[in-house]
PDB file of C-alpha atoms in Angstrom:
ATOM      1  CA  MET B   1     190.706  49.362 165.682  1.00  0.00           C
ATOM      2  CA  LEU B   2     193.731  50.804 163.901  1.00  0.00           C
ATOM      3  CA  SER B   3     195.267  52.774 166.713  1.00  0.00           C
ATOM      4  CA  GLY B   4     198.086  53.059 169.199  1.00  0.00           C
ATOM      5  CA  ARG B   5     198.781  56.125 171.336  1.00  0.00           C
ATOM      6  CA  SER B   6     202.115  57.879 171.825  1.00  0.00           C
ATOM      7  CA  SER B   7     202.428  61.518 172.959  1.00  0.00           C
ATOM      8  CA  GLY B   8     199.221  62.570 171.252  1.00  0.00           C
ATOM      9  CA  LYS B   9     200.234  60.835 168.028  1.00  0.00           C
ATOM     10  CA  TYR B  10     198.560  57.685 166.768  1.00  0.00           C
ATOM     11  CA  GLN B  11     200.055  55.030 164.544  1.00  0.00           C
ATOM     12  CA  SER B  12     198.525  51.850 163.197  1.00  0.00           C
ATOM     13  CA  ASP B  13     199.470  48.571 164.852  1.00  0.00           C
ATOM     14  CA  SER B  14     198.619  46.807 161.602  1.00  0.00           C
ATOM     15  CA  ASP B  15     201.375  45.975 159.122  1.00  0.00           C
ATOM     16  CA  ASP B  16     199.306  46.928 156.095  1.00  0.00           C
ATOM     17  CA  ILE B  17     198.689  50.612 156.843  1.00  0.00           C
ATOM     18  CA  GLU B  18     200.595  53.224 158.818  1.00  0.00           C
ATOM     19  CA  TYR B  19     199.292  56.662 159.662  1.00  0.00           C
ATOM     20  CA  ASN B  20     199.770  59.409 162.224  1.00  0.00           C
ATOM     21  CA  ILE B  21     197.008  61.500 163.735  1.00  0.00           C
ATOM     22  CA  ALA B  22     197.354  64.652 165.838  1.00  0.00           C
ATOM     23  CA  PHE B  23     194.686  66.355 167.922  1.00  0.00           C
ATOM     24  CA  PRO B  24     194.767  70.027 168.943  1.00  0.00           C
ATOM     25  CA  ASN B  25     196.060  70.638 172.453  1.00  0.00           C
ATOM     26  CA  ALA B  26     193.472  73.217 173.440  1.00  0.00           C
ATOM     27  CA  SER B  27     189.894  72.034 173.867  1.00  0.00           C
ATOM     28  CA  SER B  28     187.209  73.908 171.967  1.00  0.00           C
ATOM     29  CA  ASP B  29     183.418  73.933 171.916  1.00  0.00           C
ATOM     30  CA  GLU B  30     183.526  74.050 168.115  1.00  0.00           C
ATOM     31  CA  THR B  31     183.730  70.891 166.025  1.00  0.00           C
ATOM     32  CA  GLU B  32     187.283  70.636 164.709  1.00  0.00           C
ATOM     33  CA  ALA B  33     187.947  70.168 161.021  1.00  0.00           C
ATOM     34  CA  VAL B  34     189.763  66.955 160.091  1.00  0.00           C
ATOM     35  CA  VAL B  35     192.511  67.259 157.468  1.00  0.00           C
ATOM     36  CA  PHE B  36     193.782  64.180 155.629  1.00  0.00           C
ATOM     37  CA  LEU B  37     197.300  64.736 154.255  1.00  0.00           C
ATOM     38  CA  LEU B  38     198.130  62.209 151.529  1.00  0.00           C
ATOM     39  CA  GLY B  39     201.863  62.212 150.818  1.00  0.00           C
ATOM     40  CA  TRP B  40     203.681  61.950 147.513  1.00  0.00           C
ATOM     41  CA  ALA B  41     205.455  58.741 146.496  1.00  0.00           C
ATOM     42  CA  GLY B  42     208.610  58.436 148.579  1.00  0.00           C
ATOM     43  CA  ALA B  43     207.592  61.061 151.135  1.00  0.00           C
ATOM     44  CA  GLN B  44     208.353  60.500 154.812  1.00  0.00           C
ATOM     45  CA  ASP B  45     206.109  61.435 157.699  1.00  0.00           C
ATOM     46  CA  LYS B  46     208.557  64.168 158.757  1.00  0.00           C
ATOM     47  CA  HIS B  47     207.940  65.844 155.394  1.00  0.00           C
ATOM     48  CA  LEU B  48     204.178  65.913 155.958  1.00  0.00           C
ATOM     49  CA  THR B  49     204.512  67.342 159.474  1.00  0.00           C
ATOM     50  CA  LYS B  50     205.609  70.656 157.933  1.00  0.00           C
ATOM     51  CA  TYR B  51     202.216  70.835 156.261  1.00  0.00           C
ATOM     52  CA  SER B  52     200.124  69.351 159.059  1.00  0.00           C
ATOM     53  CA  SER B  53     201.514  71.912 161.520  1.00  0.00           C
ATOM     54  CA  VAL B  54     199.867  74.648 159.440  1.00  0.00           C
ATOM     55  CA  TYR B  55     196.464  73.117 160.146  1.00  0.00           C
ATOM     56  CA  GLU B  56     197.207  72.069 163.716  1.00  0.00           C
ATOM     57  CA  LYS B  57     197.945  75.707 164.561  1.00  0.00           C
ATOM     58  CA  GLN B  58     194.399  76.451 163.396  1.00  0.00           C
ATOM     59  CA  GLY B  59     192.978  73.867 165.813  1.00  0.00           C
ATOM     60  CA  CYS B  60     192.452  71.115 163.227  1.00  0.00           C
ATOM     61  CA  ILE B  61     192.835  67.374 163.648  1.00  0.00           C
ATOM     62  CA  THR B  62     195.319  66.034 161.100  1.00  0.00           C
ATOM     63  CA  ILE B  63     195.773  62.538 159.697  1.00  0.00           C
ATOM     64  CA  ARG B  64     198.985  61.899 157.747  1.00  0.00           C
ATOM     65  CA  TYR B  65     199.364  58.969 155.371  1.00  0.00           C
ATOM     66  CA  VAL B  66     201.950  57.984 152.743  1.00  0.00           C
ATOM     67  CA  HIS B  67     201.199  55.042 150.461  1.00  0.00           C
ATOM     68  CA  PRO B  68     204.264  52.727 150.158  1.00  0.00           C
ATOM     69  CA  ILE B  69     206.272  53.672 147.070  1.00  0.00           C
ATOM     70  CA  ASN B  70     206.522  50.074 145.850  1.00  0.00           C
ATOM     71  CA  LYS B  71     202.720  49.982 145.767  1.00  0.00           C
ATOM     72  CA  VAL B  72     202.467  53.264 143.853  1.00  0.00           C
ATOM     73  CA  PHE B  73     204.544  52.485 140.776  1.00  0.00           C
ATOM     74  CA  GLY B  74     204.158  48.704 140.817  1.00  0.00           C
ATOM     75  CA  GLN B  75     200.393  48.633 140.221  1.00  0.00           C
ATOM     76  CA  ASP B  76     197.791  50.120 137.931  1.00  0.00           C
ATOM     77  CA  PRO B  77     196.413  52.976 140.085  1.00  0.00           C
ATOM     78  CA  SER B  78     193.115  53.012 138.192  1.00  0.00           C
ATOM     79  CA  THR B  79     192.143  49.595 139.568  1.00  0.00           C
ATOM     80  CA  SER B  80     194.611  49.053 142.434  1.00  0.00           C
ATOM     81  CA  LYS B  81     193.183  46.944 145.253  1.00  0.00           C
ATOM     82  CA  GLU B  82     195.936  48.269 147.544  1.00  0.00           C
ATOM     83  CA  HIS B  83     194.794  51.870 147.042  1.00  0.00           C
ATOM     84  CA  LYS B  84     191.149  50.898 147.538  1.00  0.00           C
ATOM     85  CA  GLU B  85     191.965  49.089 150.777  1.00  0.00           C
ATOM     86  CA  ALA B  86     194.030  52.026 152.054  1.00  0.00           C
ATOM     87  CA  ALA B  87     191.114  54.361 151.316  1.00  0.00           C
ATOM     88  CA  ARG B  88     188.678  52.138 153.228  1.00  0.00           C
ATOM     89  CA  LYS B  89     190.983  52.016 156.252  1.00  0.00           C
ATOM     90  CA  LEU B  90     191.526  55.776 156.214  1.00  0.00           C
ATOM     91  CA  LEU B  91     187.757  56.256 156.122  1.00  0.00           C
ATOM     92  CA  ALA B  92     187.437  53.868 159.088  1.00  0.00           C
ATOM     93  CA  LEU B  93     189.589  56.213 161.182  1.00  0.00           C
ATOM     94  CA  LEU B  94     186.749  58.736 161.242  1.00  0.00           C
ATOM     95  CA  ASP B  95     184.572  56.135 162.942  1.00  0.00           C
ATOM     96  CA  ASP B  96     187.381  54.877 165.187  1.00  0.00           C
ATOM     97  CA  TYR B  97     187.996  58.351 166.590  1.00  0.00           C
ATOM     98  CA  ASP B  98     184.345  59.467 166.577  1.00  0.00           C
ATOM     99  CA  LEU B  99     184.890  62.051 163.825  1.00  0.00           C
ATOM    100  CA  LEU B 100     182.115  61.095 161.397  1.00  0.00           C
ATOM    101  CA  ASP B 101     180.261  64.373 161.966  1.00  0.00           C
ATOM    102  CA  ASN B 102     183.320  66.629 161.636  1.00  0.00           C
ATOM    103  CA  PRO B 103     183.983  68.680 158.497  1.00  0.00           C
ATOM    104  CA  VAL B 104     186.710  66.998 156.438  1.00  0.00           C
ATOM    105  CA  PHE B 105     189.442  68.392 154.182  1.00  0.00           C
ATOM    106  CA  VAL B 106     191.933  66.533 152.008  1.00  0.00           C
ATOM    107  CA  HIS B 107     195.404  67.870 151.131  1.00  0.00           C
ATOM    108  CA  SER B 108     196.903  65.625 148.458  1.00  0.00           C
ATOM    109  CA  PHE B 109     200.463  65.729 147.127  1.00  0.00           C
ATOM    110  CA  SER B 110     201.548  64.628 143.646  1.00  0.00           C
ATOM    111  CA  ASN B 111     200.081  61.574 141.941  1.00  0.00           C
ATOM    112  CA  GLY B 112     201.180  59.377 144.844  1.00  0.00           C
ATOM    113  CA  GLY B 113     198.676  61.150 147.070  1.00  0.00           C
ATOM    114  CA  TYR B 114     196.073  61.625 144.346  1.00  0.00           C
ATOM    115  CA  PHE B 115     195.910  57.878 143.651  1.00  0.00           C
ATOM    116  CA  VAL B 116     194.714  57.399 147.246  1.00  0.00           C
ATOM    117  CA  TYR B 117     192.409  60.428 147.024  1.00  0.00           C
ATOM    118  CA  ARG B 118     190.753  58.897 143.952  1.00  0.00           C
ATOM    119  CA  PHE B 119     189.372  56.004 146.042  1.00  0.00           C
ATOM    120  CA  LEU B 120     189.014  57.968 149.276  1.00  0.00           C
ATOM    121  CA  ALA B 121     186.710  60.398 147.466  1.00  0.00           C
ATOM    122  CA  GLU B 122     184.507  57.467 146.446  1.00  0.00           C
ATOM    123  CA  GLU B 123     184.380  56.234 150.038  1.00  0.00           C
ATOM    124  CA  PHE B 124     183.499  59.713 151.289  1.00  0.00           C
ATOM    125  CA  HIS B 125     180.701  59.958 148.730  1.00  0.00           C
ATOM    126  CA  LYS B 126     179.243  56.512 149.501  1.00  0.00           C
ATOM    127  CA  ASN B 127     179.303  57.159 153.250  1.00  0.00           C
ATOM    128  CA  GLU B 128     178.041  60.765 153.043  1.00  0.00           C
ATOM    129  CA  ILE B 129     181.049  62.249 154.836  1.00  0.00           C
ATOM    130  CA  ASN B 130     181.064  66.029 155.338  1.00  0.00           C
ATOM    131  CA  VAL B 131     183.857  66.821 152.877  1.00  0.00           C
ATOM    132  CA  VAL B 132     184.143  70.594 152.647  1.00  0.00           C
ATOM    133  CA  GLY B 133     187.199  70.987 150.409  1.00  0.00           C
ATOM    134  CA  ALA B 134     190.264  69.421 148.795  1.00  0.00           C
ATOM    135  CA  ILE B 135     193.709  70.865 148.043  1.00  0.00           C
ATOM    136  CA  PHE B 136     195.914  69.375 145.336  1.00  0.00           C
ATOM    137  CA  ASP B 137     199.636  70.128 145.416  1.00  0.00           C
ATOM    138  CA  SER B 138     201.396  69.291 142.118  1.00  0.00           C
ATOM    139  CA  CYS B 139     198.638  66.956 140.924  1.00  0.00           C
ATOM    140  CA  PRO B 140     196.927  65.287 139.214  1.00  0.00           C
ATOM    141  CA  SER B 141     198.396  64.272 135.888  1.00  0.00           C
ATOM    142  CA  LYS B 142     197.442  61.815 133.200  1.00  0.00           C
ATOM    143  CA  LEU B 143     199.095  58.414 133.429  1.00  0.00           C
ATOM    144  CA  GLU B 144     201.770  59.038 130.832  1.00  0.00           C
ATOM    145  CA  TYR B 145     205.084  57.219 130.552  1.00  0.00           C
ATOM    146  CA  LEU B 146     207.292  60.295 130.948  1.00  0.00           C
ATOM    147  CA  VAL B 147     205.341  61.455 134.001  1.00  0.00           C
ATOM    148  CA  GLY B 148     205.881  58.094 135.697  1.00  0.00           C
ATOM    149  CA  THR B 149     209.568  57.724 134.860  1.00  0.00           C
ATOM    150  CA  ARG B 150     210.358  61.295 135.847  1.00  0.00           C
ATOM    151  CA  GLY B 151     208.484  60.760 139.091  1.00  0.00           C
ATOM    152  CA  LEU B 152     210.678  57.760 139.843  1.00  0.00           C
ATOM    153  CA  LEU B 153     213.964  59.363 138.863  1.00  0.00           C
ATOM    154  CA  TYR B 154     213.330  62.706 140.583  1.00  0.00           C
ATOM    155  CA  SER B 155     211.668  61.335 143.735  1.00  0.00           C
ATOM    156  CA  GLY B 156     215.019  61.171 145.550  1.00  0.00           C
ATOM    157  CA  VAL B 157     214.189  57.890 147.295  1.00  0.00           C
ATOM    158  CA  LEU B 158     215.980  55.468 144.971  1.00  0.00           C
ATOM    159  CA  PRO B 159     219.430  54.687 146.466  1.00  0.00           C
ATOM    160  CA  ASN B 160     221.484  54.240 143.286  1.00  0.00           C
ATOM    161  CA  ILE B 161     221.389  54.074 139.494  1.00  0.00           C
ATOM    162  CA  PHE B 162     221.021  50.270 139.488  1.00  0.00           C
ATOM    163  CA  VAL B 163     217.868  50.387 141.607  1.00  0.00           C
ATOM    164  CA  SER B 164     216.602  53.304 139.513  1.00  0.00           C
ATOM    165  CA  ILE B 165     216.963  51.267 136.320  1.00  0.00           C
ATOM    166  CA  LEU B 166     215.169  48.285 137.879  1.00  0.00           C
ATOM    167  CA  CYS B 167     212.300  50.492 139.060  1.00  0.00           C
ATOM    168  CA  VAL B 168     211.954  52.146 135.666  1.00  0.00           C
ATOM    169  CA  LEU B 169     211.899  48.717 134.011  1.00  0.00           C
ATOM    170  CA  ALA B 170     209.216  47.507 136.423  1.00  0.00           C
ATOM    171  CA  PHE B 171     207.161  50.623 135.781  1.00  0.00           C
ATOM    172  CA  THR B 172     207.599  50.134 132.033  1.00  0.00           C
ATOM    173  CA  VAL B 173     206.151  46.622 132.291  1.00  0.00           C
ATOM    174  CA  VAL B 174     203.132  47.879 134.249  1.00  0.00           C
ATOM    175  CA  TYR B 175     202.646  50.780 131.842  1.00  0.00           C
ATOM    176  CA  MET B 176     202.779  48.515 128.768  1.00  0.00           C
ATOM    177  CA  PHE B 177     200.337  46.093 130.415  1.00  0.00           C
ATOM    178  CA  VAL B 178     197.888  48.941 130.980  1.00  0.00           C
ATOM    179  CA  LYS B 179     198.286  50.237 127.417  1.00  0.00           C
ATOM    180  CA  ILE B 180     197.676  46.763 125.962  1.00  0.00           C
ATOM    181  CA  LYS B 181     194.512  46.388 128.054  1.00  0.00           C
ATOM    182  CA  LEU B 182     193.334  49.753 126.761  1.00  0.00           C
ATOM    183  CA  LEU B 183     194.032  48.843 123.138  1.00  0.00           C
ATOM    184  CA  LEU B 184     192.190  45.531 123.520  1.00  0.00           C
ATOM    185  CA  GLY B 185     189.215  47.220 125.163  1.00  0.00           C
ATOM    186  CA  LEU B 186     189.608  45.219 128.370  1.00  0.00           C
ATOM    187  CA  TYR B 187     189.131  48.195 130.689  1.00  0.00           C
ATOM    188  CA  LYS B 188     185.608  48.310 132.085  1.00  0.00           C
ATOM    189  CA  GLU B 189     186.183  51.705 133.702  1.00  0.00           C
ATOM    190  CA  PRO B 190     187.984  54.858 132.511  1.00  0.00           C
ATOM    191  CA  MET B 191     191.551  55.595 133.594  1.00  0.00           C
ATOM    192  CA  MET B 192     192.156  57.374 136.889  1.00  0.00           C
ATOM    193  CA  TYR B 193     192.598  60.906 135.504  1.00  0.00           C
ATOM    194  CA  GLU B 194     189.652  60.643 133.124  1.00  0.00           C
ATOM    195  CA  ALA B 195     187.412  59.110 135.791  1.00  0.00           C
ATOM    196  CA  MET B 196     188.089  61.933 138.248  1.00  0.00           C
ATOM    197  CA  ARG B 197     187.896  64.588 135.541  1.00  0.00           C
ATOM    198  CA  ASP B 198     184.353  63.636 134.538  1.00  0.00           C
ATOM    199  CA  SER B 199     183.012  62.322 137.850  1.00  0.00           C
ATOM    200  CA  PRO B 200     179.878  63.993 139.265  1.00  0.00           C
ATOM    201  CA  PHE B 201     180.424  62.859 142.861  1.00  0.00           C
ATOM    202  CA  HIS B 202     183.424  64.854 144.184  1.00  0.00           C
ATOM    203  CA  CYS B 203     182.000  68.323 143.628  1.00  0.00           C
ATOM    204  CA  TRP B 204     183.224  69.860 146.872  1.00  0.00           C
ATOM    205  CA  PRO B 205     185.558  72.902 146.519  1.00  0.00           C
ATOM    206  CA  HIS B 206     188.953  72.317 144.865  1.00  0.00           C
ATOM    207  CA  LEU B 207     192.214  74.268 145.217  1.00  0.00           C
ATOM    208  CA  PHE B 208     195.009  73.415 142.770  1.00  0.00           C
ATOM    209  CA  LEU B 209     198.537  74.533 143.720  1.00  0.00           C
ATOM    210  CA  TYR B 210     201.053  73.942 140.942  1.00  0.00           C
ATOM    211  CA  SER B 211     203.897  75.426 138.905  1.00  0.00           C
ATOM    212  CA  THR B 212     204.666  75.777 135.218  1.00  0.00           C
ATOM    213  CA  ALA B 213     208.285  75.005 136.207  1.00  0.00           C
ATOM    214  CA  ASP B 214     207.309  71.486 137.356  1.00  0.00           C
ATOM    215  CA  VAL B 215     209.202  68.976 135.167  1.00  0.00           C
ATOM    216  CA  ILE B 216     207.278  65.952 136.486  1.00  0.00           C
ATOM    217  CA  VAL B 217     203.598  66.894 136.274  1.00  0.00           C
ATOM    218  CA  PRO B 218     202.653  69.122 133.303  1.00  0.00           C
ATOM    219  CA  ALA B 219     200.831  72.278 134.354  1.00  0.00           C
ATOM    220  CA  LYS B 220     198.363  71.764 131.502  1.00  0.00           C
ATOM    221  CA  HIS B 221     197.148  68.501 133.036  1.00  0.00           C
ATOM    222  CA  ILE B 222     196.310  70.334 136.256  1.00  0.00           C
ATOM    223  CA  GLU B 223     194.729  73.302 134.498  1.00  0.00           C
ATOM    224  CA  ASP B 224     192.616  70.982 132.344  1.00  0.00           C
ATOM    225  CA  MET B 225     191.449  69.124 135.454  1.00  0.00           C
ATOM    226  CA  ALA B 226     190.529  72.405 137.155  1.00  0.00           C
ATOM    227  CA  ALA B 227     188.487  73.491 134.138  1.00  0.00           C
ATOM    228  CA  ALA B 228     186.782  70.087 133.931  1.00  0.00           C
ATOM    229  CA  ARG B 229     185.858  70.063 137.626  1.00  0.00           C
ATOM    230  CA  GLN B 230     184.328  73.512 137.296  1.00  0.00           C
ATOM    231  CA  LYS B 231     182.343  72.326 134.270  1.00  0.00           C
ATOM    232  CA  ALA B 232     181.245  69.223 136.202  1.00  0.00           C
ATOM    233  CA  GLY B 233     179.647  71.446 138.834  1.00  0.00           C
ATOM    234  CA  ALA B 234     182.194  71.689 141.642  1.00  0.00           C
ATOM    235  CA  THR B 235     181.074  74.192 144.282  1.00  0.00           C
ATOM    236  CA  LEU B 236     184.276  76.211 143.903  1.00  0.00           C
ATOM    237  CA  VAL B 237     187.416  75.711 141.810  1.00  0.00           C
ATOM    238  CA  VAL B 238     190.511  77.770 142.575  1.00  0.00           C
ATOM    239  CA  LYS B 239     194.042  77.478 141.198  1.00  0.00           C
ATOM    240  CA  HIS B 240     197.372  79.185 141.723  1.00  0.00           C
ATOM    241  CA  ASP B 241     200.498  78.889 139.576  1.00  0.00           C
ATOM    242  CA  PHE B 242     203.692  79.511 141.564  1.00  0.00           C
ATOM    243  CA  LYS B 243     205.505  79.698 138.190  1.00  0.00           C
ATOM    244  CA  SER B 244     209.067  78.966 139.384  1.00  0.00           C
ATOM    245  CA  SER B 245     208.939  76.290 142.105  1.00  0.00           C
ATOM    246  CA  PRO B 246     209.751  72.629 141.332  1.00  0.00           C
ATOM    247  CA  HIS B 247     207.499  69.642 141.994  1.00  0.00           C
ATOM    248  CA  VAL B 248     206.013  69.645 145.561  1.00  0.00           C
ATOM    249  CA  LEU B 249     208.427  72.389 146.651  1.00  0.00           C
ATOM    250  CA  HIS B 250     205.982  75.292 146.643  1.00  0.00           C
ATOM    251  CA  LEU B 251     205.816  75.522 150.448  1.00  0.00           C
ATOM    252  CA  LYS B 252     209.606  75.479 150.727  1.00  0.00           C
ATOM    253  CA  LEU B 253     210.124  78.327 148.246  1.00  0.00           C
ATOM    254  CA  PHE B 254     206.990  80.363 148.974  1.00  0.00           C
ATOM    255  CA  PRO B 255     206.093  79.537 152.604  1.00  0.00           C
ATOM    256  CA  GLU B 256     204.020  82.612 153.434  1.00  0.00           C
ATOM    257  CA  LEU B 257     202.123  82.638 150.144  1.00  0.00           C
ATOM    258  CA  TYR B 258     201.491  78.890 150.264  1.00  0.00           C
ATOM    259  CA  VAL B 259     200.079  79.005 153.795  1.00  0.00           C
ATOM    260  CA  GLU B 260     197.988  82.049 152.910  1.00  0.00           C
ATOM    261  CA  LYS B 261     196.426  80.250 149.930  1.00  0.00           C
ATOM    262  CA  CYS B 262     195.629  77.136 151.960  1.00  0.00           C
ATOM    263  CA  LEU B 263     194.136  78.920 154.962  1.00  0.00           C
ATOM    264  CA  ARG B 264     192.112  81.374 152.900  1.00  0.00           C
ATOM    265  CA  PHE B 265     190.697  78.464 150.912  1.00  0.00           C
ATOM    266  CA  MET B 266     189.895  76.582 154.123  1.00  0.00           C
ATOM    267  CA  GLU B 267     188.143  79.645 155.532  1.00  0.00           C
ATOM    268  CA  GLU B 268     186.104  80.042 152.372  1.00  0.00           C
ATOM    269  CA  CYS B 269     185.170  76.349 152.341  1.00  0.00           C
ATOM    270  CA  LEU B 270     184.008  76.450 155.956  1.00  0.00           C
ATOM    271  CA  ASN B 271     181.934  79.541 155.247  1.00  0.00           C
ATOM    272  CA  ILE B 272     180.307  77.774 152.300  1.00  0.00           C
ATOM    273  CA  TYR B 273     179.728  74.753 154.554  1.00  0.00           C
ATOM    274  CA  ASP B 274     178.088  77.022 157.143  1.00  0.00           C
ATOM    275  CA  GLY B 275     175.925  78.668 154.479  1.00  0.00           C
ATOM    276  CA  GLU B 276     177.885  81.915 154.388  1.00  0.00           C
ATOM    277  CA  GLN B 277     179.722  83.637 151.532  1.00  0.00           C
ATOM    278  CA  MET B 278     183.222  85.064 151.493  1.00  0.00           C
ATOM    279  CA  PRO B 279     183.747  88.547 150.023  1.00  0.00           C
ATOM    280  CA  VAL B 280     185.646  88.717 146.758  1.00  0.00           C
ATOM    281  CA  GLU B 281     188.838  90.713 147.154  1.00  0.00           C
ATOM    282  CA  GLU B 282     189.713  93.321 144.572  1.00  0.00           C
ATOM    283  CA  GLY B 283     191.538  91.765 141.638  1.00  0.00           C
ATOM    284  CA  GLU B 284     190.582  88.199 142.606  1.00  0.00           C
ATOM    285  CA  ASN B 285     188.625  85.800 140.432  1.00  0.00           C
ATOM    286  CA  ARG B 286     187.058  83.200 142.720  1.00  0.00           C
ATOM    287  CA  GLU B 287     186.253  80.864 139.860  1.00  0.00           C
ATOM    288  CA  THR B 288     189.790  80.514 138.555  1.00  0.00           C
ATOM    289  CA  ASN B 289     192.748  81.997 140.414  1.00  0.00           C
ATOM    290  CA  ILE B 290     193.740  83.290 143.818  1.00  0.00           C
TER     291      ILE B 290
END
């Protein structure tokens, strides 16, 4: 059991995974939705609480998790055992807290969150979890060298230039190792981005929130993923370009619009889950943009 109670918040007693879970204060006869919030590399729990509060106000149960930054850039995310293990333990929380029958959402931030989502989606599929929708903030991107180095340098968690250089060098070694394996044909499975792009199993609704002003994750990578998921048969694919906000700062610069997009998408997903249909608003294309 990965739990410990403190003022309605739960945190793992295990050294290998830390999470926080919050339950709504008011009891309800309806089954609450569970929202997994998967933080970006270098995020702190206090950063995710700004997002989880949006869902908690709607009566949702929220589970916040940030994968350790040294385990994000120091491993190949396409085959990382650390990410797979984290996904299995996050899945186990649904059983631990008797939430296996609840509708589940995922809100993933940057590639740091998407790397965990990649394996969590597989676990959800294998265990037939009621996933009703997924939101992707500033992700995903292809595993390119500039994306990784910019992510390190702009993350704001590296204390000084010396540490930054060491981290970039370590990432360079991992990146070159992956590229050599690709060139030698040693990869048995496709890379993370390509695997998720073409996968038939995570066809629940998708909402992509991104910005063409993002200097870390190219907007084209996100737009290409959205188009590919729609082609692969996803129930609903929606995207919104904030145009001017930097990487994972869309909520900060456009708080009302960001919350509106998330909650409208959640409402639509739950209606689809319940067998209902949402009306299309004038000027809105439900297959591409909201």
